[in-house]
XYZ file of C-alpha atoms in Angstrom:
427
model
C -35.787 61.499 -13.711
C -34.385 62.956 -10.483
C -33.254 66.552 -10.527
C -29.504 66.845 -10.236
C -28.340 69.317 -7.623
C -25.024 71.060 -7.941
C -23.192 73.994 -6.545
C -23.531 77.096 -8.693
C -20.210 78.076 -10.264
C -18.559 81.260 -9.062
C -18.374 84.217 -11.383
C -15.206 84.577 -13.454
C -13.526 87.959 -13.818
C -11.147 89.138 -16.510
C -8.363 88.825 -13.952
C -9.275 85.153 -13.538
C -9.021 84.665 -17.294
C -5.626 86.385 -17.358
C -4.438 84.083 -14.574
C -5.760 81.078 -16.472
C -3.877 82.217 -19.577
C -0.624 82.453 -17.608
C -1.118 78.937 -16.240
C -1.814 77.597 -19.731
C 1.359 79.164 -21.137
C 3.397 77.830 -18.210
C 1.982 74.341 -18.781
C 2.878 74.498 -22.466
C 6.455 75.354 -21.530
C 6.560 72.338 -19.192
C 5.039 70.050 -21.825
C 7.451 71.138 -24.503
C 10.409 70.776 -22.130
C 9.312 67.208 -21.401
C 8.529 66.296 -25.002
C 11.619 67.884 -26.470
C 14.097 67.257 -23.649
C 16.952 67.761 -23.032
C 17.396 70.835 -25.239
C 13.734 71.954 -25.352
C 14.146 72.025 -29.121
C 13.120 69.526 -31.755
C 15.741 67.345 -33.371
C 15.746 66.192 -37.001
C 15.740 62.477 -37.835
C 18.872 60.393 -38.328
C 19.136 58.016 -41.314
C 20.837 54.639 -41.512
C 22.186 53.196 -44.762
C 18.957 51.408 -45.678
C 16.797 54.453 -45.024
C 19.132 56.740 -46.965
C 19.234 54.326 -49.911
C 15.422 54.255 -49.957
C 15.248 58.059 -49.959
C 17.742 58.191 -52.837
C 15.853 55.509 -54.769
C 18.868 53.198 -55.035
C 19.976 49.855 -53.635
C 21.892 49.779 -50.370
C 24.859 48.151 -52.162
C 25.015 51.026 -54.658
C 25.067 53.513 -51.816
C 27.886 51.642 -50.085
C 29.859 51.632 -53.319
C 29.355 55.380 -53.779
C 30.569 55.934 -50.207
C 33.960 54.574 -51.234
C 34.382 57.426 -53.707
C 34.365 59.981 -50.886
C 32.564 62.705 -52.856
C 29.442 62.720 -50.677
C 29.025 62.959 -46.876
C 30.239 59.782 -45.165
C 28.100 60.103 -42.050
C 29.485 58.621 -38.868
C 29.344 55.420 -36.878
C 26.933 55.308 -33.965
C 28.150 55.082 -30.373
C 28.413 51.299 -30.469
C 30.041 51.285 -33.894
C 27.395 48.920 -35.219
C 26.035 51.065 -38.028
C 26.679 54.212 -40.046
C 24.292 57.113 -39.561
C 23.634 60.295 -41.525
C 22.257 63.600 -40.339
C 19.318 65.127 -42.188
C 21.609 67.692 -43.824
C 23.959 64.906 -44.980
C 21.043 62.823 -46.216
C 19.650 65.749 -48.211
C 23.020 66.189 -49.907
C 22.801 62.581 -51.089
C 19.145 62.967 -52.074
C 19.802 66.076 -54.149
C 22.588 64.244 -55.966
C 20.499 61.191 -56.836
C 17.262 63.070 -57.485
C 18.778 66.022 -59.344
C 16.600 65.363 -62.386
C 13.578 66.069 -60.162
C 14.814 69.392 -58.806
C 13.650 72.817 -59.907
C 14.761 73.412 -63.508
C 16.685 76.426 -64.725
C 14.411 79.406 -65.339
C 11.651 78.278 -62.956
C 10.803 79.682 -59.551
C 8.993 78.718 -56.361
C 5.534 77.201 -56.616
C 3.290 78.581 -53.871
C 0.661 76.401 -52.192
C -1.985 77.308 -49.613
C -3.456 74.775 -47.210
C -6.984 75.941 -46.425
C -10.278 74.950 -44.865
C -13.093 76.771 -43.093
C -13.062 74.282 -40.240
C -10.521 73.386 -37.604
C -9.622 69.803 -36.733
C -9.232 68.612 -40.319
C -5.421 68.117 -40.130
C -4.728 71.326 -42.027
C -1.581 72.262 -40.123
C -0.304 68.683 -39.936
C -0.776 68.463 -43.700
C 1.249 71.649 -44.218
C 4.177 70.543 -42.049
C 4.226 66.971 -43.342
C 4.113 68.181 -46.940
C 7.034 70.530 -46.299
C 9.062 67.739 -44.716
C 8.198 65.274 -47.453
C 9.143 67.687 -50.232
C 12.435 68.469 -48.497
C 13.156 64.725 -48.466
C 12.829 64.845 -52.257
C 15.591 67.448 -52.299
C 13.474 70.609 -52.470
C 14.071 73.778 -50.470
C 10.844 74.875 -48.800
C 9.599 78.051 -47.143
C 6.641 77.609 -44.783
C 4.572 80.667 -43.855
C 2.250 80.483 -40.845
C -0.620 82.964 -41.223
C -2.784 81.535 -38.425
C -2.595 83.663 -35.227
C -2.985 80.461 -33.187
C 0.485 79.503 -34.425
C -0.118 75.753 -34.517
C 2.321 75.274 -37.381
C 4.909 77.363 -35.549
C 4.434 75.114 -32.508
C 5.009 71.989 -34.623
C 8.422 73.426 -35.456
C 9.215 73.539 -31.738
C 8.632 77.272 -31.270
C 6.114 78.604 -28.735
C 4.092 81.433 -30.335
C 3.164 83.071 -27.020
C 6.683 83.450 -25.679
C 9.156 83.052 -28.545
C 7.601 84.926 -31.471
C 7.636 88.706 -31.738
C 5.653 90.911 -34.112
C 8.655 91.269 -36.424
C 8.851 87.471 -36.769
C 5.389 87.345 -38.403
C 3.743 88.764 -41.533
C 2.194 91.594 -39.490
C 4.768 94.251 -40.534
C 4.034 93.249 -44.121
C 0.304 93.706 -43.517
C 0.864 97.058 -41.818
C 3.067 98.320 -44.649
C 6.274 98.826 -42.663
C 7.893 96.045 -44.724
C 7.501 95.212 -48.410
C 9.342 91.857 -48.513
C 8.838 88.764 -46.376
C 12.596 88.330 -46.087
C 12.830 90.080 -42.696
C 10.782 87.345 -40.989
C 12.378 84.216 -42.475
C 14.171 81.985 -39.985
C 15.806 78.548 -40.278
C 14.232 75.568 -38.519
C 15.487 72.358 -36.953
C 14.683 70.632 -40.262
C 17.340 71.139 -42.945
C 15.796 72.491 -46.146
C 12.818 74.175 -44.453
C 12.677 77.853 -43.458
C 9.812 79.379 -41.503
C 7.870 82.602 -41.133
C 6.270 82.185 -37.721
C 2.898 83.258 -36.327
C 1.641 84.367 -32.929
C -1.566 85.858 -31.453
C -0.266 89.330 -32.337
C -1.022 88.413 -35.947
C -4.709 89.059 -35.237
C -3.696 92.683 -35.845
C -3.524 91.952 -39.571
C -7.308 91.591 -39.613
C -7.540 95.267 -38.627
C -4.503 96.643 -40.443
C -5.436 95.387 -43.905
C -8.997 96.805 -44.090
C -7.758 100.058 -42.531
C -5.140 100.450 -45.270
C -7.783 99.620 -47.871
C -9.834 102.652 -46.812
C -6.894 104.998 -46.221
C -4.472 104.284 -49.102
C -5.682 105.056 -52.643
C -5.165 102.132 -54.996
C -4.223 99.747 -52.172
C -5.212 96.116 -52.798
C -5.278 94.322 -49.448
C -5.475 90.898 -51.087
C -2.074 91.301 -52.793
C 0.107 92.135 -49.794
C 1.448 88.614 -49.286
C 1.676 87.975 -53.041
C 3.959 90.987 -53.463
C 5.760 90.239 -50.209
C 7.063 86.879 -51.379
C 8.192 88.142 -54.798
C 11.612 88.909 -53.370
C 12.265 85.267 -52.415
C 10.495 83.280 -55.135
C 13.765 82.425 -56.844
C 15.358 81.162 -53.609
C 12.891 78.358 -52.853
C 11.382 75.477 -54.757
C 8.063 75.459 -52.906
C 6.385 77.984 -50.596
C 3.672 76.513 -48.352
C 1.210 78.799 -46.566
C -0.827 77.510 -43.630
C -4.027 79.542 -43.237
C -6.467 80.206 -40.372
C -9.644 78.082 -40.208
C -11.685 80.986 -41.596
C -12.002 83.048 -44.749
C -10.068 85.904 -43.135
C -8.046 88.724 -44.674
C -4.872 86.661 -44.238
C -6.500 83.590 -45.817
C -7.526 85.663 -48.829
C -3.958 86.966 -49.093
C -2.603 83.417 -48.983
C -4.931 82.220 -51.738
C -4.191 85.214 -53.957
C -0.454 84.538 -53.598
C -0.769 80.863 -54.505
C -0.446 78.769 -57.610
C -2.520 76.041 -55.989
C -4.792 75.252 -53.053
C -4.891 72.038 -51.033
C -7.943 71.409 -48.874
C -7.758 68.571 -46.322
C -11.306 67.232 -46.025
C -12.410 64.414 -43.699
C -15.221 62.320 -45.237
C -17.988 63.249 -42.812
C -21.173 65.225 -43.350
C -20.362 68.276 -41.199
C -16.957 68.792 -42.774
C -18.447 68.355 -46.244
C -21.094 71.005 -45.507
C -18.480 73.387 -44.097
C -16.314 72.972 -47.212
C -19.302 73.748 -49.431
C -19.878 76.994 -47.550
C -16.177 77.806 -47.840
C -16.135 77.590 -51.635
C -19.390 79.531 -51.971
C -18.086 82.398 -49.855
C -14.727 82.355 -51.614
C -16.451 82.539 -54.996
C -18.609 85.478 -53.896
C -15.590 87.246 -52.450
C -13.384 86.886 -55.518
C -16.232 88.165 -57.640
C -16.357 91.336 -55.556
C -12.592 91.787 -55.297
C -11.479 90.810 -58.784
C -14.157 90.193 -61.407
C -15.961 93.498 -60.820
C -12.618 95.284 -61.088
C -11.813 93.663 -64.408
C -9.104 91.497 -62.829
C -8.666 87.754 -62.983
C -7.143 84.925 -61.023
C -6.159 81.455 -62.224
C -5.021 78.563 -60.069
C -2.809 75.927 -61.599
C -4.514 73.302 -59.443
C -6.877 72.732 -56.542
C -6.524 69.433 -54.680
C -8.924 67.888 -52.185
C -7.145 65.568 -49.762
C -9.256 63.029 -47.877
C -7.890 63.301 -44.332
C -8.593 61.655 -40.978
C -10.258 58.764 -42.787
C -11.731 56.239 -40.350
C -11.930 52.882 -42.135
C -14.396 51.592 -39.514
C -16.934 54.360 -40.154
C -19.426 53.014 -42.692
C -21.108 56.420 -43.045
C -17.895 57.873 -44.454
C -18.370 55.829 -47.638
C -21.483 57.850 -48.445
C -19.680 61.142 -47.874
C -16.802 59.914 -50.040
C -19.312 59.599 -52.878
C -20.544 63.147 -52.235
C -16.971 64.438 -52.301
C -16.178 62.540 -55.503
C -19.290 63.795 -57.290
C -18.707 67.381 -56.114
C -14.976 67.801 -56.668
C -14.385 65.158 -59.358
C -10.790 65.191 -60.631
C -9.746 67.604 -57.873
C -9.880 64.738 -55.340
C -6.426 63.220 -54.874
C -6.279 59.404 -55.225
C -4.799 59.034 -51.741
C -6.337 59.005 -48.274
C -4.694 59.947 -44.980
C -5.907 57.429 -42.396
C -7.000 58.307 -38.889
C -4.523 56.209 -36.918
C -2.931 56.092 -33.491
C 0.375 56.977 -35.164
C -0.820 60.406 -36.230
C -2.425 61.050 -32.844
C 0.753 60.159 -30.968
C 3.042 62.194 -33.197
C 0.752 65.234 -32.958
C 0.735 64.961 -29.153
C 4.523 65.064 -29.278
C 4.619 68.109 -31.576
C 5.664 65.984 -34.537
C 4.652 64.189 -37.720
C 5.304 60.762 -39.204
C 8.523 62.122 -40.694
C 9.800 63.111 -37.241
C 9.506 59.556 -35.916
C 12.822 57.771 -35.591
C 11.342 54.705 -33.932
C 7.653 53.985 -33.396
C 6.811 51.906 -30.323
C 3.430 50.755 -31.615
C 2.444 48.567 -34.540
C 4.995 48.687 -37.368
C 2.213 47.883 -39.822
C 0.120 50.835 -38.619
C 3.087 53.186 -38.860
C 3.934 52.000 -42.374
C 0.333 52.567 -43.436
C 0.440 56.168 -42.220
C 3.899 56.851 -43.645
C 3.016 55.317 -47.024
C -0.101 57.496 -47.228
C 1.873 60.677 -46.660
C 4.608 59.554 -49.054
C 1.957 59.094 -51.750
C 0.434 62.484 -50.988
C 3.829 64.177 -51.209
C 4.491 62.381 -54.491
C 1.283 63.675 -56.063
C 2.012 67.243 -54.938
C 5.555 66.952 -56.268
C 4.011 66.055 -59.630
C 1.776 69.133 -59.498
C 4.765 71.309 -58.648
C 6.659 69.987 -61.668
C 3.678 70.700 -63.915
C 3.672 74.336 -62.768
C 7.400 74.606 -63.414
C 6.794 73.299 -66.930
C 4.171 75.999 -67.501
C 6.623 78.614 -66.277
C 9.260 77.433 -68.721
C 6.760 77.408 -71.586
C 5.765 80.964 -70.726
C 9.381 82.110 -70.854
C 12.375 80.306 -72.378
C 14.920 79.114 -69.787
C 17.808 81.476 -69.095
C 21.368 80.476 -68.391
C 21.458 80.525 -64.594
C 22.907 78.040 -62.076
C 20.888 74.843 -61.828
C 18.208 74.880 -59.174
C 18.404 78.648 -58.576
C 15.854 79.899 -61.087
C 15.869 83.356 -62.642
C 14.711 86.773 -61.582
C 11.290 88.226 -62.295
C 7.846 87.240 -61.158
C 6.446 84.218 -62.945
C 3.468 83.521 -60.727
C 0.641 82.982 -63.224
C -1.869 83.359 -60.423
C -0.906 86.947 -59.632
C -4.240 88.753 -59.637
C -3.559 91.932 -61.525
C -4.371 93.330 -64.917
C -1.267 95.532 -64.840
C 2.213 94.146 -64.053
C 3.510 95.380 -60.722
C 7.243 96.046 -60.195
C 9.001 93.611 -57.932
C 9.412 95.064 -54.457
C 12.637 94.450 -52.603
C 13.254 93.990 -48.908
C 13.646 96.949 -46.620
C 17.138 97.304 -45.297
């Protein structure tokens, strides 16, 4: 084989890297401006009569009849006057009316979920955003917390972490102890029914602040900061979804300790399977050190394994599916998220299948992807309801307005042997 000759690369200084970083940020601004033009902000979907009827679980004729009563939003005709359209906020008003039996019952509070995996590229962030959107389309109010300094979830909501997120918009003040409630960082998003706590590279500071406080503050439990921080808003949301970094970091541990349940997206391939095995082993060792040896305990209401990025043409994945089934048994959800062009295109455009108003590719391929996520959301909705039922069994319902819940911390997974007073927001 002939030796290949090439010109030796020039050395790269820190100034070169800084310049490269500036160019990358500038390019991201250009990309987002092009993808999200003309406002450089994402827009929520619009629903026609058929789509709204499907979301409400009723026939189109029934919806048209209800329109005549005038007690729900009437939407508006499109520019050509050919059809009636509803905004997302209007659609959610209809959905909450027709799905009111599936909303959070009196006396229950937010169910907290963490999306976690050791490895990047497993659709963790896409799963978090899509789940939040899907649950909101069932009428739920959702808070999404981004704890990954890369801010991928924040980006999917149309916000650039590098230029549009400050320290006070993240959980860093909570980690540093200058805030005791997450309320300060909550912001609305373009998607009605979903609020966001953003992330940015500055959040890497939490990985230093938390262990420093652990050594300096007597009795401080670094793994409970986020758990206590969301206490103040548990009765204002139906579901709280936490997207975690692709590592077993201090913020990941905080997310898990604050959660009723964990969802792990897991592609059926050997490397991802091995990485997941390491993840659970390390997590088990860590909780033993943090909790068990201190006489504390932690119970999750559920752990779900979601088969993601499933390539139907990959014969080797069938073997790994068997490994996953034998290892995780009933924890494996009976739904698979396919690896399709639809998901690739939507991700490239900072979106999900629920953001798509009209797909230019194969309608059959889009339906396959959308149906998979709808099924996934449905299963998680069932798990959420089961947690609410446990909450009600633990404490009789109190007379409070429907869907608002009651005060007090009901999170069964709170890792403490001694009840901790609820901490309010700093004013």
